[in-house]
Amino acid sequence: MLLAQVAIPIPLERAFTYAVPDQYAPRIAPGMRCLCKFRRRLVVGVIIAVEQAQAPAGIKLIALEELIDDIPSVPEELLQFLLRLSSYYLAPIGEVLRLALPVLEHQRADRLRTKLPLFAEPPRAVERSVLVAYPVASTPQTPALRGAPASVLTHLRTVGPTAIVRLAEEYANARSAVKRLESLGLVTVRREAQKEAPFFHDTKARESAPVPTESQKTAIEHIEKALLAGIPRSFLLHGVTGSGKTEVYLRAIEACLRAERGALVLVPEIALTPQLIARFRSRFGDGVAVIHSGLSRRARYQMWKSLRENKVSVAIGARSAIFAPVPRLGLVIVDEEHDGSFKQEEGVRYQGRDMALLRAHLAGAVCVLGSATPSLESEGLVQQGKLTRLRLPDRATRAALPAVELVDLRRTGSLPSTHSMLSLPLYRAIETALAAGEQAIVFLNRRGFAPSIQCEGCGTILQCPTCSVSTTLHRAGGARLRCHYCDYEAAMPSACAACGCPRLAMVGIGTERLEEVLALAFPQARVARLDRDVAPGIRSEAVIERMRRKEADILVGTQMVTKGHDLPDVTVVGVINADVALSMPDFRASERTFQLLVQVAGRAGRAERPGRVLIQTRIPEHPVLAHAVTHDVASFTKTELVNRKEAGYPPYYRLVLVRLDGPDLDEVIREAERLASHARVQTQVLSHGVEVLGPSPAPIEKLRGRFRFRILLRAVQRPALRAVVAAIQQVREHRSSRVRVVLDVDPMHML
Ligand code: ADP
Ligand code: ZN
């Protein structure tokens, strides 16, 4: 009989077998959605395999209730990728599918049951519609055209379908040109719902592409060659900050579209990269689907649909865009590939960058990872010959990289009228820049007013009641203490709860206070702040825009200010304290700090005027700082790779972190020890070369009232490691319910 393996979008479950009713046998295929009974409920599942097999003896199989799709919702290429992802991360396929597919979201089975059109849509909201011109795919001969019709046709063929209003902004007589092309059968016009694009609906004139520099040209040629030859090669586009990596991406995508294949672009945080998105929009118009968390469910679904139906063939978005059903995938790009945001830290813990390589490989596509400070994982792949490095050694605008100086806080004072963390050299540098009508960025990795509060009487540091971390003082909206790891918030007490002493001292400085310090130090300057407190999501764009329009002179902020902003008038960048990041209890602390410093430094002096970067520290002799001063990525990489090899860390060793947490400390420890000893036995039985380290308490021992332990598994070879992890997963099934066990494959942080 015909059997179907069906993935049910419910966590903790694997695929289930159903019998296929005869009526569906002719058309059933993997990737189609179906309705099936599951635990007495009717659910939507995805068929992942269909096979002719003997019915298992003694068990009565349930039959599928209904086959929803006529063509697979999930294209074959994407389905294969999801299956591989599920097996790589040991994550249930049902959970992976749920994460990946907006077509599954909240689609209640009862609604589907009554009306089952292909891609059953959520109810329509009232929406504006526009006329969109589509190029007709293949016309044997194109009549000789001149003027507007010729330009419009070229536009449509390279950029893809475009709204007529947008064409009219760009080409004189666009409307009559479209009519003419339509009458010639070269173009079709359809009325369509206007795509929801809360971010970037400005329709600036199409950007004219700059002439590529020599190194850009070489990089583009390599990528294009692989694309045209259909060789699934992967590249590391290693270009200094401001070297014009975006232009290489854009041209690679153009080449990809010419080869009639689709492209996928991953960026770290879409709200922080409005410029990049705007450039994609201006080059590709409506031919690009921008996927971001601000989209409504309906808009997300529309994106999926237009990609799936082949109306759009370029998708750009943050991490989860890796699941976009880009048609005939030919190119996958990851911008700022070193960025930590590509790792999903809850649910299915996948690394978007690694999955970009995997998806490209499976699809026979070309992959391009771009960065000024490549991750050591990528450097490792270059060493193994799996990634080809393409260098962009100079800034595209011919601007020099900024001069980086260390300010030794042990030796350098500050003005008596300002805060001690605003050193005199940094003060002077900002003063000079402001006097010249230039701007400054000041980076500090702590939000809030004061990172912690300490009682001067007994030394107690005020802590979150449910997490083992100190609470941060925030001033906005009254003095409040907040935990940055949970929702805890309370009024700042007037005295220490432990000893009654009223003297509670602020320890350290956060961005909120720094903003105040700078405003006082430079009363004539307008200070803007960018961190998660002022700029959740979309509004960060507005802060950057204020800087660009020169409505602000100094920008203060956390990592958000280090991302790829291109602000030509910023000539001074200050780093308030490099030591915090360096001292994190994590083997990636050096790598992260180096990347952060080089990236933030890269914001300075991007146009004509030279930039200056001042890094404040109490450990100026630290080798990471020395490499940052000289922008020496190669030396840093070389040194750090040696450290990693000696200490047994990636990219030379593979890690799986088993994270355990629960409300009862003893219970967590018992379970951790049970799993660790099981892992040790398995190591002896199954394979050599797997080390089991721990259990040990996590650096943050308690979070939201749950105690946290972890076991680190480490090996050079992945198969050996997988065998042991699979064994742990087996015994985990019988775990005591209050202790949660999470497998973090290739963990990005140890907290
Ligand atoms: P990156 O992403 O490598 O930091 P960008 O792509 O933001 O760099 O480019 C930096 C600046 O250089 C941008 O203002 C861009 O317009 C400009 N640029 C890029 N390529 C060229 C080129 N070939 N000629 C002139 N300017 C260029
Ligand atoms: Zn807390």
JSON list of C-alpha atoms in Angstrom, two decimals, residues 468-551:
[
{"chain": "A", "resi": 468, "resn": "SER", "atom": "CA", "xyz": [22.05, 35.55, 39.45]},
{"chain": "A", "resi": 469, "resn": "VAL", "atom": "CA", "xyz": [22.88, 38.93, 37.94]},
{"chain": "A", "resi": 470, "resn": "SER", "atom": "CA", "xyz": [22.95, 42.46, 39.27]},
{"chain": "A", "resi": 471, "resn": "THR", "atom": "CA", "xyz": [20.13, 44.82, 38.39]},
{"chain": "A", "resi": 472, "resn": "THR", "atom": "CA", "xyz": [20.69, 47.88, 36.24]},
{"chain": "A", "resi": 473, "resn": "LEU", "atom": "CA", "xyz": [19.53, 51.35, 37.17]},
{"chain": "A", "resi": 474, "resn": "HIS", "atom": "CA", "xyz": [17.44, 53.06, 34.49]},
{"chain": "A", "resi": 475, "resn": "ARG", "atom": "CA", "xyz": [16.51, 56.72, 34.79]},
{"chain": "A", "resi": 476, "resn": "ALA", "atom": "CA", "xyz": [13.98, 57.12, 32.01]},
{"chain": "A", "resi": 477, "resn": "GLY", "atom": "CA", "xyz": [10.51, 57.17, 33.54]},
{"chain": "A", "resi": 478, "resn": "GLY", "atom": "CA", "xyz": [11.77, 57.47, 37.14]},
{"chain": "A", "resi": 479, "resn": "ALA", "atom": "CA", "xyz": [14.64, 55.64, 38.84]},
{"chain": "A", "resi": 480, "resn": "ARG", "atom": "CA", "xyz": [13.95, 51.95, 38.27]},
{"chain": "A", "resi": 481, "resn": "LEU", "atom": "CA", "xyz": [16.01, 48.82, 38.77]},
{"chain": "A", "resi": 482, "resn": "ARG", "atom": "CA", "xyz": [15.75, 46.35, 35.94]},
{"chain": "A", "resi": 483, "resn": "CYS", "atom": "CA", "xyz": [17.07, 42.90, 35.23]},
{"chain": "A", "resi": 484, "resn": "HIS", "atom": "CA", "xyz": [18.42, 42.59, 31.68]},
{"chain": "A", "resi": 485, "resn": "TYR", "atom": "CA", "xyz": [17.70, 38.88, 31.61]},
{"chain": "A", "resi": 486, "resn": "CYS", "atom": "CA", "xyz": [14.09, 38.73, 32.78]},
{"chain": "A", "resi": 487, "resn": "ASP", "atom": "CA", "xyz": [11.14, 41.09, 33.19]},
{"chain": "A", "resi": 488, "resn": "TYR", "atom": "CA", "xyz": [11.96, 42.04, 36.75]},
{"chain": "A", "resi": 489, "resn": "GLU", "atom": "CA", "xyz": [11.57, 45.73, 37.47]},
{"chain": "A", "resi": 490, "resn": "ALA", "atom": "CA", "xyz": [11.29, 47.64, 40.73]},
{"chain": "A", "resi": 491, "resn": "ALA", "atom": "CA", "xyz": [11.63, 51.16, 42.07]},
{"chain": "A", "resi": 492, "resn": "MET", "atom": "CA", "xyz": [15.12, 52.09, 43.22]},
{"chain": "A", "resi": 493, "resn": "PRO", "atom": "CA", "xyz": [15.08, 51.51, 47.01]},
{"chain": "A", "resi": 494, "resn": "SER", "atom": "CA", "xyz": [16.04, 54.32, 49.36]},
{"chain": "A", "resi": 495, "resn": "ALA", "atom": "CA", "xyz": [18.14, 52.07, 51.56]},
{"chain": "A", "resi": 496, "resn": "CYS", "atom": "CA", "xyz": [19.93, 48.71, 51.44]},
{"chain": "A", "resi": 497, "resn": "ALA", "atom": "CA", "xyz": [17.56, 45.87, 52.29]},
{"chain": "A", "resi": 498, "resn": "ALA", "atom": "CA", "xyz": [20.36, 43.94, 53.99]},
{"chain": "A", "resi": 499, "resn": "CYS", "atom": "CA", "xyz": [21.78, 46.58, 56.38]},
{"chain": "A", "resi": 500, "resn": "GLY", "atom": "CA", "xyz": [19.49, 49.58, 56.11]},
{"chain": "A", "resi": 501, "resn": "CYS", "atom": "CA", "xyz": [22.30, 51.86, 54.97]},
{"chain": "A", "resi": 502, "resn": "PRO", "atom": "CA", "xyz": [20.93, 54.69, 52.78]},
{"chain": "A", "resi": 503, "resn": "ARG", "atom": "CA", "xyz": [24.13, 55.12, 50.78]},
{"chain": "A", "resi": 504, "resn": "LEU", "atom": "CA", "xyz": [23.60, 53.19, 47.57]},
{"chain": "A", "resi": 505, "resn": "ALA", "atom": "CA", "xyz": [26.36, 53.85, 45.03]},
{"chain": "A", "resi": 506, "resn": "MET", "atom": "CA", "xyz": [26.18, 53.56, 41.27]},
{"chain": "A", "resi": 507, "resn": "VAL", "atom": "CA", "xyz": [28.85, 51.28, 39.88]},
{"chain": "A", "resi": 508, "resn": "GLY", "atom": "CA", "xyz": [29.95, 51.79, 36.31]},
{"chain": "A", "resi": 509, "resn": "ILE", "atom": "CA", "xyz": [28.30, 53.73, 33.54]},
{"chain": "A", "resi": 510, "resn": "GLY", "atom": "CA", "xyz": [25.62, 52.85, 30.98]},
{"chain": "A", "resi": 511, "resn": "THR", "atom": "CA", "xyz": [24.58, 54.48, 27.72]},
{"chain": "A", "resi": 512, "resn": "GLU", "atom": "CA", "xyz": [21.78, 56.44, 29.36]},
{"chain": "A", "resi": 513, "resn": "ARG", "atom": "CA", "xyz": [24.23, 58.13, 31.68]},
{"chain": "A", "resi": 514, "resn": "LEU", "atom": "CA", "xyz": [26.84, 58.54, 28.96]},
{"chain": "A", "resi": 515, "resn": "GLU", "atom": "CA", "xyz": [24.30, 60.42, 26.91]},
{"chain": "A", "resi": 516, "resn": "GLU", "atom": "CA", "xyz": [23.85, 62.79, 29.82]},
{"chain": "A", "resi": 517, "resn": "VAL", "atom": "CA", "xyz": [27.60, 63.10, 30.39]},
{"chain": "A", "resi": 518, "resn": "LEU", "atom": "CA", "xyz": [28.20, 64.01, 26.75]},
{"chain": "A", "resi": 519, "resn": "ALA", "atom": "CA", "xyz": [25.31, 66.47, 26.66]},
{"chain": "A", "resi": 520, "resn": "LEU", "atom": "CA", "xyz": [26.82, 68.26, 29.66]},
{"chain": "A", "resi": 521, "resn": "ALA", "atom": "CA", "xyz": [30.36, 68.12, 28.28]},
{"chain": "A", "resi": 522, "resn": "PHE", "atom": "CA", "xyz": [29.28, 69.49, 24.89]},
{"chain": "A", "resi": 523, "resn": "PRO", "atom": "CA", "xyz": [26.32, 71.73, 25.64]},
{"chain": "A", "resi": 524, "resn": "GLN", "atom": "CA", "xyz": [26.12, 73.01, 22.07]},
{"chain": "A", "resi": 525, "resn": "ALA", "atom": "CA", "xyz": [25.95, 69.52, 20.57]},
{"chain": "A", "resi": 526, "resn": "ARG", "atom": "CA", "xyz": [22.86, 67.42, 19.92]},
{"chain": "A", "resi": 527, "resn": "VAL", "atom": "CA", "xyz": [23.31, 63.93, 21.35]},
{"chain": "A", "resi": 528, "resn": "ALA", "atom": "CA", "xyz": [21.32, 60.93, 20.08]},
{"chain": "A", "resi": 529, "resn": "ARG", "atom": "CA", "xyz": [21.21, 57.50, 21.63]},
{"chain": "A", "resi": 530, "resn": "LEU", "atom": "CA", "xyz": [20.76, 54.11, 20.01]},
{"chain": "A", "resi": 531, "resn": "ASP", "atom": "CA", "xyz": [20.20, 51.04, 22.17]},
{"chain": "A", "resi": 532, "resn": "ARG", "atom": "CA", "xyz": [17.40, 48.59, 22.79]},
{"chain": "A", "resi": 533, "resn": "ASP", "atom": "CA", "xyz": [15.74, 50.94, 25.29]},
{"chain": "A", "resi": 534, "resn": "VAL", "atom": "CA", "xyz": [15.24, 53.80, 22.86]},
{"chain": "A", "resi": 535, "resn": "ALA", "atom": "CA", "xyz": [15.04, 51.91, 19.65]},
{"chain": "A", "resi": 536, "resn": "PRO", "atom": "CA", "xyz": [13.22, 48.63, 19.73]},
{"chain": "A", "resi": 537, "resn": "GLY", "atom": "CA", "xyz": [12.87, 47.43, 16.15]},
{"chain": "A", "resi": 538, "resn": "ILE", "atom": "CA", "xyz": [11.92, 49.90, 13.50]},
{"chain": "A", "resi": 539, "resn": "ARG", "atom": "CA", "xyz": [12.70, 53.15, 15.25]},
{"chain": "A", "resi": 540, "resn": "SER", "atom": "CA", "xyz": [16.46, 52.63, 15.20]},
{"chain": "A", "resi": 541, "resn": "GLU", "atom": "CA", "xyz": [16.24, 53.56, 11.55]},
{"chain": "A", "resi": 542, "resn": "ALA", "atom": "CA", "xyz": [14.96, 56.98, 12.58]},
{"chain": "A", "resi": 543, "resn": "VAL", "atom": "CA", "xyz": [17.93, 57.55, 14.90]},
{"chain": "A", "resi": 544, "resn": "ILE", "atom": "CA", "xyz": [20.42, 56.73, 12.15]},
{"chain": "A", "resi": 545, "resn": "GLU", "atom": "CA", "xyz": [18.47, 58.99, 9.80]},
{"chain": "A", "resi": 546, "resn": "ARG", "atom": "CA", "xyz": [18.82, 61.86, 12.26]},
{"chain": "A", "resi": 547, "resn": "MET", "atom": "CA", "xyz": [22.58, 61.41, 12.16]},
{"chain": "A", "resi": 548, "resn": "ARG", "atom": "CA", "xyz": [22.59, 61.23, 8.39]},
{"chain": "A", "resi": 549, "resn": "ARG", "atom": "CA", "xyz": [20.56, 64.41, 8.07]},
{"chain": "A", "resi": 550, "resn": "LYS", "atom": "CA", "xyz": [22.91, 66.00, 10.59]},
{"chain": "A", "resi": 551, "resn": "GLU", "atom": "CA", "xyz": [20.14, 66.66, 13.07]}
]
